[in-house]
Amino acid sequence: MKKIWPLLLLLLLLIFFCTWQKMDKITIPTHPEKKDATVITIPLQQHTIEYLIQQNTNGYTLSGNFTDTVQQNELTAVFSTLGSKLAPNNTSTNETLLDKGSIALTKEIIPHFIKTYKKGKIQYVNEVLVVEGEVNSYEAKHQMQKLLAASPLASRNNTKVVLPKKPIDFLIEHTLQRNILSGHFTDQTQEEQIQHAFRAAHMPVTASMLAENTKLVDFGAIALVKKIIPAFTKNYTEGVIGYQNKILTVKGKVKNEAAISEMEKLLGNAVIPTRNLTVLDKAYLQRIADTKRAEEEAKLAQENRKLQEEKERLEQEAAQKARLEEEKRRAEAEKERSAREEQARLAREDTMQKAVQEKEAKANIIKLLQVENIEFNTAKSTLTSRGQATVDKLAAILKKYPKVKVEIAGHTDSDGSAEFNQKLSQARVETVKEELISQGVESKRLTAKGYGESKPLVPNTTDENKQKNRRVEINIIGE
């Protein structure tokens, strides 16, 4: 037993000497009993710093292991500059720890983090910078992703978007004499956007009973109203635009059928629920018709007076001849007028019939695709059972209106390469086209065009937006 103590003391001295010298490696003989034994070199592992910045009700706390206090002071100084306090809590330093760029990246994201995050955390562990918390917009989450992506440091964005649920609401009352705006908005900017759109149409709007509430949210109503205001002020003799319970309603009277179709098209491309209650202004149309008829009657009366004067002059020379010629002329004129009126009536009936068929076809297709989608199996051009059912219904509509021609337009999100998305969208619309042909729709009425990811409805920044961009549209291109 006494012979072991000197060996143990020697081993302890060796460990102390290695630690004091901060050796980068330790050599261990593989066979100590042999003088020519092989020597194995084992490098010491170098660790990185680790830390956690956490938001609480009183501000922010900092915990973790750093190289030195300078790193901690850099982080607390950024918070102090922005008017916030970062309180160190359970921190330590070890000069053997490394910083591979996490401090610099953290300083870059802190301003956006303080400004937009609730229940936020910034954690650097296992050489990965992780950001967590809640923001009230996808733009805020996307901005954090851009900041993280600008650094080569490994990072992960676990930000959660929590959108306010209560929407804005407003009402625009329009007549030929004035426009009145009332409602509840997030801020004054939204009110000004609507007023600017009316001023651009040379019809200023008067604000009445407006209120602001930063907790309200606009789901796209302001952008849609700005889009339809030019047509609304141009075509409507009276009407209202109302947004309530997340539904935009357009109601009023217009001067012609084309105005109704124009509004249907504008609302049909909307990303929010809409309702169109537009009708023809029969009183306005009657006034126009009365005015036109009065002008024609006045013109006809003037022409008749001239004819009468001429007739009286001619009667002095050949009364009998003039009467016969006048009677003949009037009979021919009446016959010609009747023929023209009959021809015009038939032409109007034909035009109205074609317009009605085209309108019905558009309405039926829009109605179908508002509630059903042409679905495909994931990353394939084969239809799902629900997609097949939708195509069957579409075929029935097209066979009912045999003169209507359509474009089958395919779109994808931005996942995958642009070349793959282009080929996939083209293959899908060709599938729809062939299925319609197989059900009796003439091929010359169908155009299949794949647009890939080139025409997104919304930015491809979220799964929800990407789902909206994956679609097949049916566009009527005329008879």
XYZ file of C-alpha atoms in Angstrom:
479
model
C 0.000 0.000 0.000
C 2.852 2.385 0.788
C 4.329 1.783 -2.679
C 1.106 3.136 -4.345
C 1.165 6.602 -2.690
C 4.234 7.891 -4.575
C 2.606 6.852 -7.867
C -0.653 8.654 -7.000
C 1.250 11.826 -6.011
C 3.154 11.732 -9.314
C -0.113 11.389 -11.265
C -1.645 14.421 -9.473
C 1.439 16.539 -10.261
C 1.193 15.561 -13.933
C -2.519 16.623 -14.104
C -1.766 19.967 -12.427
C 1.120 20.679 -14.804
C -1.028 19.965 -17.911
C -3.778 22.251 -16.681
C -1.395 25.087 -15.821
C 0.247 24.944 -19.218
C -3.225 24.937 -20.995
C -2.070 22.133 -23.210
C -3.926 21.728 -26.500
C -3.381 17.985 -26.459
C -2.640 15.064 -24.163
C -0.447 12.146 -25.286
C -1.125 8.695 -23.890
C 1.150 5.746 -24.663
C -0.841 2.823 -25.963
C 1.429 0.254 -24.239
C 3.251 1.836 -21.283
C 5.185 -1.341 -20.631
C 6.899 -1.122 -24.038
C 9.471 1.563 -24.856
C 8.531 1.668 -28.576
C 4.744 1.964 -27.998
C 2.579 4.026 -30.412
C 1.499 7.543 -29.170
C -2.186 8.696 -29.739
C -2.956 12.471 -29.830
C -6.456 13.513 -28.516
C -7.351 17.219 -29.175
C -9.280 18.976 -26.408
C -12.849 20.001 -27.390
C -13.412 23.792 -27.660
C -16.857 24.935 -26.476
C -18.828 27.990 -27.584
C -20.611 30.515 -25.425
C -24.294 29.916 -24.580
C -26.895 32.411 -23.414
C -30.605 33.208 -23.141
C -32.354 36.595 -23.431
C -35.920 36.318 -22.126
C -38.755 38.858 -22.051
C -40.904 39.171 -18.929
C -43.338 41.652 -17.416
C -40.517 43.815 -15.976
C -38.273 43.885 -19.053
C -35.614 41.434 -20.185
C -33.197 39.071 -18.368
C -29.873 37.616 -19.529
C -28.412 34.269 -18.426
C -25.660 32.058 -19.782
C -21.912 31.445 -20.130
C -19.667 33.998 -21.868
C -15.995 34.459 -22.690
C -15.850 37.654 -20.630
C -18.041 40.458 -19.267
C -17.399 42.560 -22.401
C -19.827 40.362 -24.336
C -22.521 40.808 -21.689
C -21.959 44.576 -21.658
C -22.341 44.756 -25.475
C -25.796 43.181 -25.239
C -26.979 45.275 -22.288
C -25.738 48.461 -24.024
C -27.920 47.794 -27.097
C -30.986 47.391 -24.888
C -30.098 50.555 -22.955
C -29.716 52.579 -26.180
C -33.255 51.534 -27.193
C -34.733 52.531 -23.813
C -35.030 48.982 -22.450
C -33.258 47.216 -19.623
C -31.458 43.868 -19.877
C -30.772 42.504 -16.387
C -28.004 39.824 -16.069
C -29.221 36.761 -14.180
C -27.059 33.674 -13.481
C -24.259 34.574 -15.912
C -20.651 33.397 -15.811
C -17.447 33.871 -17.824
C -14.795 31.458 -19.062
C -12.065 32.695 -21.371
C -11.832 29.280 -23.046
C -15.339 29.695 -24.524
C -15.615 30.909 -28.127
C -17.967 33.363 -29.844
C -18.461 32.400 -33.500
C -20.493 35.482 -34.410
C -23.582 35.054 -32.244
C -23.043 38.316 -30.310
C -22.869 40.384 -33.523
C -26.000 38.749 -34.979
C -27.899 39.154 -31.696
C -27.062 42.879 -31.637
C -28.441 43.165 -35.196
C -31.817 41.613 -34.358
C -32.376 43.223 -30.912
C -34.025 46.488 -32.258
C -36.619 44.538 -34.261
C -37.039 42.092 -31.353
C -37.774 44.849 -28.807
C -40.096 46.711 -31.174
C -42.343 43.852 -32.333
C -42.058 40.776 -30.070
C -44.155 39.666 -27.118
C -43.199 36.711 -24.871
C -39.903 36.791 -26.742
C -36.729 34.736 -26.354
C -33.310 34.856 -28.032
C -31.269 31.755 -27.226
C -27.845 30.679 -28.463
C -27.130 27.028 -27.703
C -25.278 24.247 -29.539
C -24.033 26.899 -32.018
C -27.583 27.709 -33.195
C -29.320 31.064 -32.581
C -33.037 30.493 -31.911
C -35.654 33.285 -31.864
C -39.078 32.671 -30.291
C -42.081 34.852 -29.418
C -45.280 36.350 -30.790
C -45.715 39.123 -33.402
C -48.889 40.661 -34.799
C -48.059 40.454 -38.518
C -46.401 38.193 -41.065
C -44.272 41.163 -42.126
C -42.675 41.251 -38.653
C -41.869 37.538 -38.798
C -40.502 37.884 -42.349
C -38.284 40.809 -41.294
C -36.753 38.685 -38.523
C -36.120 35.909 -41.059
C -34.311 38.382 -43.342
C -32.104 39.549 -40.453
C -31.206 35.960 -39.526
C -30.587 34.946 -43.154
C -28.125 37.815 -43.627
C -25.656 36.043 -41.274
C -23.817 32.771 -42.016
C -24.456 31.706 -38.408
C -26.891 28.791 -38.026
C -30.281 30.056 -36.833
C -33.908 29.039 -36.398
C -36.971 31.324 -36.448
C -39.753 29.945 -34.204
C -41.765 33.154 -34.257
C -45.543 32.794 -33.995
C -47.854 35.229 -35.806
C -50.903 36.164 -33.716
C -53.250 38.339 -35.784
C -55.955 40.489 -34.199
C -59.335 38.914 -34.818
C -61.661 41.909 -34.882
C -61.828 43.583 -38.339
C -62.385 47.203 -39.234
C -65.835 48.231 -40.469
C -66.981 51.155 -42.606
C -69.739 52.478 -44.861
C -69.466 54.681 -47.980
C -72.727 56.324 -49.103
C -72.631 57.626 -52.696
C -74.966 59.841 -54.720
C -74.333 62.091 -57.717
C -74.098 65.053 -55.324
C -71.959 63.761 -52.420
C -70.086 60.867 -50.754
C -70.049 60.191 -46.996
C -67.548 57.915 -45.186
C -68.159 56.532 -41.685
C -66.816 53.600 -39.653
C -64.061 52.252 -37.418
C -60.436 52.014 -38.627
C -57.063 50.961 -37.242
C -55.579 54.396 -37.855
C -55.987 57.593 -39.861
C -53.922 56.216 -42.754
C -56.715 53.839 -43.780
C -59.279 56.671 -43.854
C -56.925 58.810 -45.937
C -56.393 56.014 -48.492
C -60.150 55.850 -49.175
C -60.453 59.653 -49.346
C -57.481 59.847 -51.732
C -59.114 57.269 -54.058
C -62.283 59.425 -54.229
C -60.267 62.589 -54.849
C -58.454 60.814 -57.706
C -61.901 60.142 -59.209
C -62.722 63.865 -58.814
C -65.395 63.106 -56.218
C -64.259 64.147 -52.703
C -65.710 62.237 -49.766
C -66.961 63.751 -46.501
C -65.931 61.980 -43.265
C -68.608 61.458 -40.614
C -68.514 59.523 -37.329
C -65.020 58.054 -37.791
C -63.221 56.200 -34.985
C -59.755 54.662 -34.629
C -58.737 51.533 -32.723
C -55.250 50.068 -33.101
C -56.547 46.623 -32.128
C -58.677 46.413 -35.292
C -57.232 44.747 -38.381
C -57.724 45.148 -42.131
C -57.936 41.772 -43.890
C -57.710 43.391 -47.356
C -60.870 45.521 -47.490
C -59.030 48.843 -47.953
C -57.067 47.580 -50.967
C -60.212 46.163 -52.589
C -62.211 49.383 -52.026
C -59.426 51.451 -53.612
C -59.594 49.110 -56.612
C -63.379 49.398 -57.143
C -63.854 53.135 -56.361
C -63.077 54.319 -59.964
C -65.797 52.046 -61.421
C -68.140 52.822 -58.518
C -67.961 56.610 -58.935
C -68.121 56.397 -62.750
C -71.051 54.002 -63.146
C -73.250 54.292 -60.063
C -76.002 56.914 -59.856
C -76.426 56.006 -56.181
C -75.135 53.266 -53.913
C -73.172 52.133 -50.879
C -69.970 50.212 -50.188
C -70.057 48.557 -46.779
C -67.542 46.335 -44.955
C -68.885 44.514 -41.919
C -68.330 41.068 -40.397
C -65.448 40.517 -42.871
C -67.790 40.823 -45.908
C -67.564 43.652 -48.448
C -70.988 44.521 -49.898
C -71.590 46.726 -52.958
C -75.160 47.897 -53.466
C -76.646 50.498 -55.774
C -77.988 51.474 -59.178
C -75.994 51.718 -62.424
C -76.513 53.044 -65.926
C -76.082 49.833 -67.955
C -75.425 46.082 -67.877
C -71.734 46.598 -68.645
C -71.343 48.378 -65.309
C -72.784 45.379 -63.481
C -70.388 43.042 -65.321
C -67.427 45.294 -64.523
C -68.199 45.234 -60.805
C -68.758 41.467 -60.895
C -65.294 41.042 -62.404
C -63.632 43.318 -59.847
C -65.267 41.538 -56.924
C -64.779 38.101 -58.457
C -60.989 38.450 -58.197
C -61.097 39.536 -54.526
C -59.284 37.614 -51.780
C -61.951 38.502 -49.193
C -65.668 37.555 -49.141
C -67.834 39.933 -51.203
C -71.481 40.463 -52.122
C -72.763 42.380 -55.157
C -76.320 43.778 -54.981
C -76.033 46.099 -57.985
C -79.110 46.683 -60.204
C -80.005 48.819 -63.215
C -81.275 52.364 -62.495
C -84.557 52.153 -64.407
C -85.564 55.730 -63.556
C -82.279 57.067 -64.940
C -82.617 54.966 -68.086
C -86.204 56.165 -68.541
C -85.111 59.807 -68.298
C -82.431 59.199 -70.936
C -84.974 57.479 -73.197
C -87.520 60.285 -72.733
C -84.956 62.935 -73.589
C -83.844 61.059 -76.691
C -87.419 60.505 -77.816
C -88.267 64.201 -77.331
C -85.258 65.199 -79.446
C -86.249 62.784 -82.199
C -89.841 64.026 -82.151
C -88.713 67.640 -82.399
C -86.451 66.789 -85.273
C -89.201 64.860 -87.009
C -91.650 67.720 -86.520
C -89.227 70.153 -88.104
C -88.749 67.865 -91.069
C -92.515 67.480 -91.446
C -93.036 71.219 -91.489
C -90.536 71.577 -94.297
C -92.229 68.813 -96.224
C -95.602 70.472 -95.722
C -94.343 73.770 -97.025
C -92.884 72.036 -100.045
C -96.092 70.159 -100.554
C -98.175 73.323 -100.523
C -95.881 74.922 -103.070
C -96.078 71.915 -105.350
C -99.838 71.658 -104.973
C -100.202 74.944 -106.868
C -98.643 73.310 -109.930
C -99.860 69.754 -109.669
C -102.040 69.082 -106.642
C -103.170 65.669 -107.700
C -99.703 64.467 -108.694
C -98.246 65.727 -105.431
C -100.838 63.899 -103.342
C -100.211 60.606 -105.107
C -96.446 60.920 -104.822
C -96.727 61.892 -101.162
C -98.918 58.942 -100.358
C -96.556 56.602 -102.160
C -93.539 58.081 -100.416
C -95.166 57.809 -97.009
C -96.185 54.220 -97.625
C -92.642 53.265 -98.659
C -91.180 55.171 -95.740
C -93.469 53.388 -93.317
C -92.612 50.042 -94.817
C -88.900 50.773 -94.621
C -89.195 52.084 -91.083
C -91.109 48.975 -90.023
C -88.476 46.775 -91.621
C -85.669 48.649 -89.858
C -87.466 48.461 -86.538
C -88.042 44.739 -86.938
C -84.427 44.176 -87.899
C -83.227 46.243 -84.943
C -85.546 44.375 -82.584
C -84.252 41.004 -83.751
C -80.655 42.208 -83.423
C -81.286 43.452 -79.876
C -82.912 40.165 -78.892
C -79.984 38.186 -80.302
C -77.432 40.410 -78.522
C -79.306 40.202 -75.228
C -79.585 36.423 -75.510
C -75.843 36.068 -76.105
C -75.033 38.443 -73.226
C -77.321 36.547 -70.874
C -75.726 33.202 -71.803
C -72.223 34.546 -71.322
C -73.185 36.164 -68.016
C -74.826 32.970 -66.784
C -71.788 30.915 -67.745
C -69.458 33.326 -65.933
C -71.672 33.399 -62.850
C -71.970 29.603 -62.693
C -68.225 29.045 -63.076
C -67.405 31.728 -60.486
C -69.991 30.279 -58.113
C -68.571 26.759 -58.559
C -64.927 27.738 -57.960
C -65.780 29.939 -54.970
C -66.862 26.874 -53.002
C -64.896 24.062 -54.664
C -61.304 23.666 -55.855
C -59.829 21.579 -58.657
C -57.540 19.529 -56.411
C -54.584 17.344 -57.414
C -52.532 14.792 -55.586
C -49.439 16.365 -53.990
C -46.711 17.219 -56.547
C -48.608 15.261 -59.242
C -50.910 16.028 -62.159
C -53.540 13.427 -61.177
C -56.875 14.651 -59.832
C -58.117 13.786 -56.352
C -61.653 12.475 -56.012
C -62.796 15.965 -54.965
C -60.950 17.496 -57.898
C -62.610 15.021 -60.288
C -66.036 15.945 -58.902
C -65.335 19.656 -59.471
C -64.213 19.003 -63.085
C -67.404 16.988 -63.695
C -69.491 19.984 -62.575
C -67.390 22.326 -64.727
C -67.981 20.082 -67.765
C -71.721 20.243 -67.184
C -71.625 24.059 -67.154
C -69.555 24.281 -70.353
C -71.839 21.842 -72.197
C -74.815 23.952 -71.200
C -73.236 27.011 -72.897
C -71.583 25.562 -76.041
C -70.407 28.923 -77.441
C -68.324 29.908 -74.412
C -64.537 29.495 -74.694
C -62.310 29.266 -71.603
C -58.692 29.314 -70.568
C -57.654 26.709 -67.972
C -54.879 28.507 -66.049
C -52.645 26.560 -63.618
C -50.624 28.171 -60.826
C -48.273 26.896 -58.089
C -46.521 28.308 -55.044
C -42.766 29.043 -55.008
C -41.692 25.770 -53.351
C -39.370 23.797 -55.605
C -37.640 25.032 -58.759
C -39.339 27.356 -61.235
C -38.822 24.786 -64.005
C -40.524 22.025 -61.993
C -43.422 24.319 -61.025
C -43.903 25.358 -64.683
C -43.998 21.749 -65.890
C -46.302 20.697 -63.018
C -48.802 23.521 -63.661
C -48.858 22.731 -67.422
C -49.353 19.008 -66.774
C -52.231 19.733 -64.399
C -54.140 21.999 -66.790
C -53.636 19.465 -69.595
C -55.205 16.851 -67.302
C -58.241 19.109 -66.751
C -58.499 19.825 -70.496
C -58.386 16.151 -71.480
C -60.969 15.277 -68.817
C -63.342 17.985 -70.126
C -62.875 16.744 -73.711
C -63.634 13.190 -72.576
C -66.931 14.436 -71.172
C -68.059 16.003 -74.453
C -66.595 19.548 -74.376
C -65.113 20.526 -77.767
C -61.326 20.887 -77.672
C -61.406 24.098 -79.756
C -63.202 25.807 -76.861
C -60.405 24.981 -74.388
C -56.998 26.598 -73.903
C -54.665 25.076 -71.287
C -51.890 27.326 -69.959
C -49.560 26.659 -67.014
C -48.052 29.730 -65.357
C -46.024 27.959 -62.662
C -45.122 30.282 -59.803
C -45.066 33.465 -61.970
C -48.468 34.887 -60.960
C -49.013 34.533 -57.180
C -52.172 35.987 -55.670
C -50.286 36.773 -52.449
C -46.619 36.605 -51.326
C -45.370 33.038 -50.735
C -44.380 33.827 -47.132
C -46.730 31.506 -45.209
C -48.316 28.104 -45.647
C -51.724 29.807 -45.868
C -50.570 32.103 -48.689
C -48.915 29.219 -50.520
C -52.194 27.272 -50.402
C -53.967 30.257 -52.012
C -51.325 30.407 -54.772
C -51.771 26.669 -55.609
C -54.849 26.932 -57.823
C -56.471 26.287 -61.170
C -58.450 29.217 -62.588
C -61.105 29.072 -65.329
C -61.102 32.317 -67.334
C -63.800 32.982 -69.952
C -62.164 34.350 -73.132
C -65.274 35.014 -75.180
C -67.589 33.269 -77.595
